[in-house]
């Protein structure tokens, strides 16, 4: 009977712990957003100078509610001064932390690069994301997208499960030793 009571108490404590885990953290950002904007220097390999605001081409996941055509604040990128915020729109922003590919000249006469960074949004956890940039010398337009990475389950859930199994085994041993 004591074993049953101990397991019941442990199960209630585990349930409360898991519930608190959900309350204590916000959800990561999921999905992708595509943005276009005018650039001044489409062939400069030291950074990107935007010529004004950009606009949303489309989005998925948490970005799906941002309508195509919504204006986006764009911030110049200096590859020598990373990290730096690149864009913000509708409460979301993206900061480049590091380049993950070399800056290259592409077939459209502009530059291309990939970067790793952080997506932030009100009510969300900061989330790792990838940034793909393709500039064009035709009209000086940049098309780029930001995509979130997959976030694994917290290891604390596995630790909690292991602790519950261990407590059950210890209680069983005590019961067998007492009998």
PDB file of C-alpha atoms in Angstrom:
ATOM      1  CA  UNK A   1       0.000   0.000   0.000  1.00  0.00           C
ATOM      2  CA  UNK A   2       2.888   2.358   0.786  1.00  0.00           C
ATOM      3  CA  UNK A   3       4.399   1.623  -2.634  1.00  0.00           C
ATOM      4  CA  UNK A   4       1.144   2.561  -4.341  1.00  0.00           C
ATOM      5  CA  UNK A   5       0.939   5.800  -2.338  1.00  0.00           C
ATOM      6  CA  UNK A   6       4.571   6.672  -3.151  1.00  0.00           C
ATOM      7  CA  UNK A   7       4.044   6.039  -6.883  1.00  0.00           C
ATOM      8  CA  UNK A   8       0.820   8.057  -6.835  1.00  0.00           C
ATOM      9  CA  UNK A   9       2.611  10.990  -5.160  1.00  0.00           C
ATOM     10  CA  UNK A  10       5.489  10.745  -7.657  1.00  0.00           C
ATOM     11  CA  UNK A  11       3.060  10.688 -10.594  1.00  0.00           C
ATOM     12  CA  UNK A  12       1.255  13.791  -9.296  1.00  0.00           C
ATOM     13  CA  UNK A  13       4.587  15.586  -8.761  1.00  0.00           C
ATOM     14  CA  UNK A  14       5.732  14.606 -12.270  1.00  0.00           C
ATOM     15  CA  UNK A  15       2.484  15.867 -13.783  1.00  0.00           C
ATOM     16  CA  UNK A  16       2.816  19.183 -11.988  1.00  0.00           C
ATOM     17  CA  UNK A  17       6.461  19.460 -13.059  1.00  0.00           C
ATOM     18  CA  UNK A  18       5.593  18.875 -16.710  1.00  0.00           C
ATOM     19  CA  UNK A  19       2.711  21.365 -16.469  1.00  0.00           C
ATOM     20  CA  UNK A  20       5.055  23.969 -14.973  1.00  0.00           C
ATOM     21  CA  UNK A  21       7.531  23.309 -17.777  1.00  0.00           C
ATOM     22  CA  UNK A  22       4.863  24.431 -20.265  1.00  0.00           C
ATOM     23  CA  UNK A  23       4.051  27.551 -18.218  1.00  0.00           C
ATOM     24  CA  UNK A  24       7.680  28.558 -17.687  1.00  0.00           C
ATOM     25  CA  UNK A  25       8.692  28.652 -21.359  1.00  0.00           C
ATOM     26  CA  UNK A  26       7.163  30.077 -24.514  1.00  0.00           C
ATOM     27  CA  UNK A  27       7.054  28.200 -27.796  1.00  0.00           C
ATOM     28  CA  UNK A  28       9.850  28.448 -30.362  1.00  0.00           C
ATOM     29  CA  UNK A  29       9.085  30.221 -33.638  1.00  0.00           C
ATOM     30  CA  UNK A  30       8.295  27.858 -36.487  1.00  0.00           C
ATOM     31  CA  UNK A  31       7.911  28.411 -40.193  1.00  0.00           C
ATOM     32  CA  UNK A  32       9.511  30.584 -42.835  1.00  0.00           C
ATOM     33  CA  UNK A  33       9.172  34.093 -44.225  1.00  0.00           C
ATOM     34  CA  UNK A  34      10.246  35.429 -47.619  1.00  0.00           C
ATOM     35  CA  UNK A  35      11.140  39.120 -47.963  1.00  0.00           C
ATOM     36  CA  UNK A  36      12.222  41.313 -50.903  1.00  0.00           C
ATOM     37  CA  UNK A  37      13.730  44.764 -50.804  1.00  0.00           C
ATOM     38  CA  UNK A  38      15.747  47.320 -52.797  1.00  0.00           C
ATOM     39  CA  UNK A  39      19.540  47.332 -52.417  1.00  0.00           C
ATOM     40  CA  UNK A  40      22.046  50.052 -53.281  1.00  0.00           C
ATOM     41  CA  UNK A  41      25.157  47.943 -53.781  1.00  0.00           C
ATOM     42  CA  UNK A  42      24.152  44.554 -55.253  1.00  0.00           C
ATOM     43  CA  UNK A  43      27.753  43.508 -55.991  1.00  0.00           C
ATOM     44  CA  UNK A  44      29.496  44.629 -52.766  1.00  0.00           C
ATOM     45  CA  UNK A  45      31.002  41.612 -50.943  1.00  0.00           C
ATOM     46  CA  UNK A  46      31.574  43.537 -47.673  1.00  0.00           C
ATOM     47  CA  UNK A  47      27.897  44.000 -46.846  1.00  0.00           C
ATOM     48  CA  UNK A  48      24.455  44.993 -48.054  1.00  0.00           C
ATOM     49  CA  UNK A  49      23.058  48.533 -48.065  1.00  0.00           C
ATOM     50  CA  UNK A  50      19.281  48.605 -48.371  1.00  0.00           C
ATOM     51  CA  UNK A  51      17.654  51.521 -50.225  1.00  0.00           C
ATOM     52  CA  UNK A  52      14.496  51.589 -48.110  1.00  0.00           C
ATOM     53  CA  UNK A  53      11.818  49.309 -46.747  1.00  0.00           C
ATOM     54  CA  UNK A  54      11.160  45.849 -48.063  1.00  0.00           C
ATOM     55  CA  UNK A  55       7.967  43.833 -48.241  1.00  0.00           C
ATOM     56  CA  UNK A  56       6.790  40.331 -47.353  1.00  0.00           C
ATOM     57  CA  UNK A  57       6.418  37.922 -50.288  1.00  0.00           C
ATOM     58  CA  UNK A  58       4.784  35.217 -48.150  1.00  0.00           C
ATOM     59  CA  UNK A  59       5.121  33.202 -44.982  1.00  0.00           C
ATOM     60  CA  UNK A  60       4.292  29.895 -43.345  1.00  0.00           C
ATOM     61  CA  UNK A  61       3.903  28.628 -39.787  1.00  0.00           C
ATOM     62  CA  UNK A  62       3.994  31.474 -37.271  1.00  0.00           C
ATOM     63  CA  UNK A  63       4.587  33.933 -40.145  1.00  0.00           C
ATOM     64  CA  UNK A  64       1.454  32.848 -42.074  1.00  0.00           C
ATOM     65  CA  UNK A  65      -0.595  35.689 -40.561  1.00  0.00           C
ATOM     66  CA  UNK A  66       1.671  38.353 -42.080  1.00  0.00           C
ATOM     67  CA  UNK A  67       0.045  39.394 -45.356  1.00  0.00           C
ATOM     68  CA  UNK A  68       2.029  39.504 -48.589  1.00  0.00           C
ATOM     69  CA  UNK A  69       2.955  43.119 -49.301  1.00  0.00           C
ATOM     70  CA  UNK A  70       3.362  44.076 -45.624  1.00  0.00           C
ATOM     71  CA  UNK A  71       6.191  46.615 -45.257  1.00  0.00           C
ATOM     72  CA  UNK A  72       9.387  45.354 -43.604  1.00  0.00           C
ATOM     73  CA  UNK A  73      12.047  47.464 -41.852  1.00  0.00           C
ATOM     74  CA  UNK A  74      15.410  46.516 -43.372  1.00  0.00           C
ATOM     75  CA  UNK A  75      18.772  47.262 -41.724  1.00  0.00           C
ATOM     76  CA  UNK A  76      22.095  47.413 -43.562  1.00  0.00           C
ATOM     77  CA  UNK A  77      24.371  44.383 -43.140  1.00  0.00           C
ATOM     78  CA  UNK A  78      28.106  44.735 -42.519  1.00  0.00           C
ATOM     79  CA  UNK A  79      29.871  41.364 -42.657  1.00  0.00           C
ATOM     80  CA  UNK A  80      32.691  42.808 -40.532  1.00  0.00           C
ATOM     81  CA  UNK A  81      30.303  43.864 -37.722  1.00  0.00           C
ATOM     82  CA  UNK A  82      28.182  40.787 -36.984  1.00  0.00           C
ATOM     83  CA  UNK A  83      25.904  40.120 -35.181  1.00  0.00           C
ATOM     84  CA  UNK A  84      23.425  42.595 -36.537  1.00  0.00           C
ATOM     85  CA  UNK A  85      19.672  42.863 -36.956  1.00  0.00           C
ATOM     86  CA  UNK A  86      18.592  42.534 -40.602  1.00  0.00           C
ATOM     87  CA  UNK A  87      14.826  42.930 -40.585  1.00  0.00           C
ATOM     88  CA  UNK A  88      11.750  43.354 -38.411  1.00  0.00           C
ATOM     89  CA  UNK A  89       8.077  43.064 -39.260  1.00  0.00           C
ATOM     90  CA  UNK A  90       4.871  42.488 -37.268  1.00  0.00           C
ATOM     91  CA  UNK A  91       6.705  41.913 -33.976  1.00  0.00           C
ATOM     92  CA  UNK A  92       9.281  39.498 -35.442  1.00  0.00           C
ATOM     93  CA  UNK A  93      12.966  40.255 -36.096  1.00  0.00           C
ATOM     94  CA  UNK A  94      16.024  38.413 -37.386  1.00  0.00           C
ATOM     95  CA  UNK A  95      19.611  38.972 -36.237  1.00  0.00           C
ATOM     96  CA  UNK A  96      22.510  37.475 -38.220  1.00  0.00           C
ATOM     97  CA  UNK A  97      25.088  35.948 -35.873  1.00  0.00           C
ATOM     98  CA  UNK A  98      27.492  34.460 -38.431  1.00  0.00           C
ATOM     99  CA  UNK A  99      27.889  33.632 -42.102  1.00  0.00           C
ATOM    100  CA  UNK A 100      27.607  29.921 -42.945  1.00  0.00           C
ATOM    101  CA  UNK A 101      28.790  30.266 -46.538  1.00  0.00           C
ATOM    102  CA  UNK A 102      31.157  32.471 -48.460  1.00  0.00           C
ATOM    103  CA  UNK A 103      29.763  35.610 -50.081  1.00  0.00           C
ATOM    104  CA  UNK A 104      29.714  34.826 -53.803  1.00  0.00           C
ATOM    105  CA  UNK A 105      28.689  36.562 -57.014  1.00  0.00           C
ATOM    106  CA  UNK A 106      25.609  34.894 -58.481  1.00  0.00           C
ATOM    107  CA  UNK A 107      24.194  34.521 -62.007  1.00  0.00           C
ATOM    108  CA  UNK A 108      21.941  37.587 -61.519  1.00  0.00           C
ATOM    109  CA  UNK A 109      24.981  39.831 -61.110  1.00  0.00           C
ATOM    110  CA  UNK A 110      24.497  40.281 -57.376  1.00  0.00           C
ATOM    111  CA  UNK A 111      25.792  38.531 -54.285  1.00  0.00           C
ATOM    112  CA  UNK A 112      24.536  35.431 -52.468  1.00  0.00           C
ATOM    113  CA  UNK A 113      25.261  34.110 -48.982  1.00  0.00           C
ATOM    114  CA  UNK A 114      23.803  31.992 -46.204  1.00  0.00           C
ATOM    115  CA  UNK A 115      23.861  32.942 -42.534  1.00  0.00           C
ATOM    116  CA  UNK A 116      22.905  31.597 -39.119  1.00  0.00           C
ATOM    117  CA  UNK A 117      21.032  33.791 -36.673  1.00  0.00           C
ATOM    118  CA  UNK A 118      18.255  34.313 -34.175  1.00  0.00           C
ATOM    119  CA  UNK A 119      14.569  34.917 -34.823  1.00  0.00           C
ATOM    120  CA  UNK A 120      12.771  36.795 -32.062  1.00  0.00           C
ATOM    121  CA  UNK A 121       9.084  37.479 -31.594  1.00  0.00           C
ATOM    122  CA  UNK A 122       6.819  38.695 -28.807  1.00  0.00           C
ATOM    123  CA  UNK A 123       5.430  35.702 -26.901  1.00  0.00           C
ATOM    124  CA  UNK A 124       7.973  33.294 -28.428  1.00  0.00           C
ATOM    125  CA  UNK A 125      11.331  31.905 -27.346  1.00  0.00           C
ATOM    126  CA  UNK A 126      14.285  33.211 -29.345  1.00  0.00           C
ATOM    127  CA  UNK A 127      14.776  30.592 -32.056  1.00  0.00           C
ATOM    128  CA  UNK A 128      17.770  29.600 -34.177  1.00  0.00           C
ATOM    129  CA  UNK A 129      17.191  30.254 -37.848  1.00  0.00           C
ATOM    130  CA  UNK A 130      18.872  30.188 -41.236  1.00  0.00           C
ATOM    131  CA  UNK A 131      18.988  33.153 -43.578  1.00  0.00           C
ATOM    132  CA  UNK A 132      19.432  32.840 -47.357  1.00  0.00           C
ATOM    133  CA  UNK A 133      20.234  36.011 -49.338  1.00  0.00           C
ATOM    134  CA  UNK A 134      20.233  36.411 -53.138  1.00  0.00           C
ATOM    135  CA  UNK A 135      20.801  39.875 -54.582  1.00  0.00           C
ATOM    136  CA  UNK A 136      20.379  40.976 -58.175  1.00  0.00           C
ATOM    137  CA  UNK A 137      22.017  43.810 -60.085  1.00  0.00           C
ATOM    138  CA  UNK A 138      18.844  44.110 -62.185  1.00  0.00           C
ATOM    139  CA  UNK A 139      16.913  46.788 -60.328  1.00  0.00           C
ATOM    140  CA  UNK A 140      18.995  46.274 -57.207  1.00  0.00           C
ATOM    141  CA  UNK A 141      16.512  43.934 -55.525  1.00  0.00           C
ATOM    142  CA  UNK A 142      17.285  41.400 -52.818  1.00  0.00           C
ATOM    143  CA  UNK A 143      15.210  38.299 -52.166  1.00  0.00           C
ATOM    144  CA  UNK A 144      15.895  36.446 -48.975  1.00  0.00           C
ATOM    145  CA  UNK A 145      14.217  34.091 -46.599  1.00  0.00           C
ATOM    146  CA  UNK A 146      14.542  33.192 -42.937  1.00  0.00           C
ATOM    147  CA  UNK A 147      13.730  29.652 -41.820  1.00  0.00           C
ATOM    148  CA  UNK A 148      13.708  28.229 -38.314  1.00  0.00           C
ATOM    149  CA  UNK A 149      15.662  25.132 -37.291  1.00  0.00           C
ATOM    150  CA  UNK A 150      14.192  22.065 -35.622  1.00  0.00           C
ATOM    151  CA  UNK A 151      14.308  22.349 -31.814  1.00  0.00           C
ATOM    152  CA  UNK A 152      14.725  19.027 -29.895  1.00  0.00           C
ATOM    153  CA  UNK A 153      12.701  18.158 -26.798  1.00  0.00           C
ATOM    154  CA  UNK A 154      14.335  19.317 -23.574  1.00  0.00           C
ATOM    155  CA  UNK A 155      16.586  16.765 -21.903  1.00  0.00           C
ATOM    156  CA  UNK A 156      14.875  17.569 -18.598  1.00  0.00           C
ATOM    157  CA  UNK A 157      11.849  15.482 -19.673  1.00  0.00           C
ATOM    158  CA  UNK A 158      14.108  12.452 -20.142  1.00  0.00           C
ATOM    159  CA  UNK A 159      15.756  13.102 -16.783  1.00  0.00           C
ATOM    160  CA  UNK A 160      12.375  13.350 -15.082  1.00  0.00           C
ATOM    161  CA  UNK A 161      11.254  10.033 -16.598  1.00  0.00           C
ATOM    162  CA  UNK A 162      14.485   8.361 -15.487  1.00  0.00           C
ATOM    163  CA  UNK A 163      14.061   9.702 -11.962  1.00  0.00           C
ATOM    164  CA  UNK A 164      10.507   8.331 -11.740  1.00  0.00           C
ATOM    165  CA  UNK A 165      11.649   4.874 -12.885  1.00  0.00           C
ATOM    166  CA  UNK A 166      14.484   4.972 -10.328  1.00  0.00           C
ATOM    167  CA  UNK A 167      12.147   5.982  -7.508  1.00  0.00           C
ATOM    168  CA  UNK A 168       9.778   3.134  -8.391  1.00  0.00           C
ATOM    169  CA  UNK A 169      12.625   0.603  -8.422  1.00  0.00           C
ATOM    170  CA  UNK A 170      13.945   1.848  -5.070  1.00  0.00           C
ATOM    171  CA  UNK A 171      10.493   1.614  -3.502  1.00  0.00           C
ATOM    172  CA  UNK A 172      10.083  -1.931  -4.813  1.00  0.00           C
ATOM    173  CA  UNK A 173      13.471  -2.955  -3.343  1.00  0.00           C
ATOM    174  CA  UNK A 174      12.534  -1.510   0.044  1.00  0.00           C
ATOM    175  CA  UNK A 175       9.236  -3.392  -0.007  1.00  0.00           C
ATOM    176  CA  UNK A 176      10.966  -6.675  -0.940  1.00  0.00           C
ATOM    177  CA  UNK A 177      13.639  -6.143   1.744  1.00  0.00           C
ATOM    178  CA  UNK A 178      10.979  -5.476   4.408  1.00  0.00           C
ATOM    179  CA  UNK A 179       9.021  -8.635   3.492  1.00  0.00           C
TER     180      UNK A 179
END
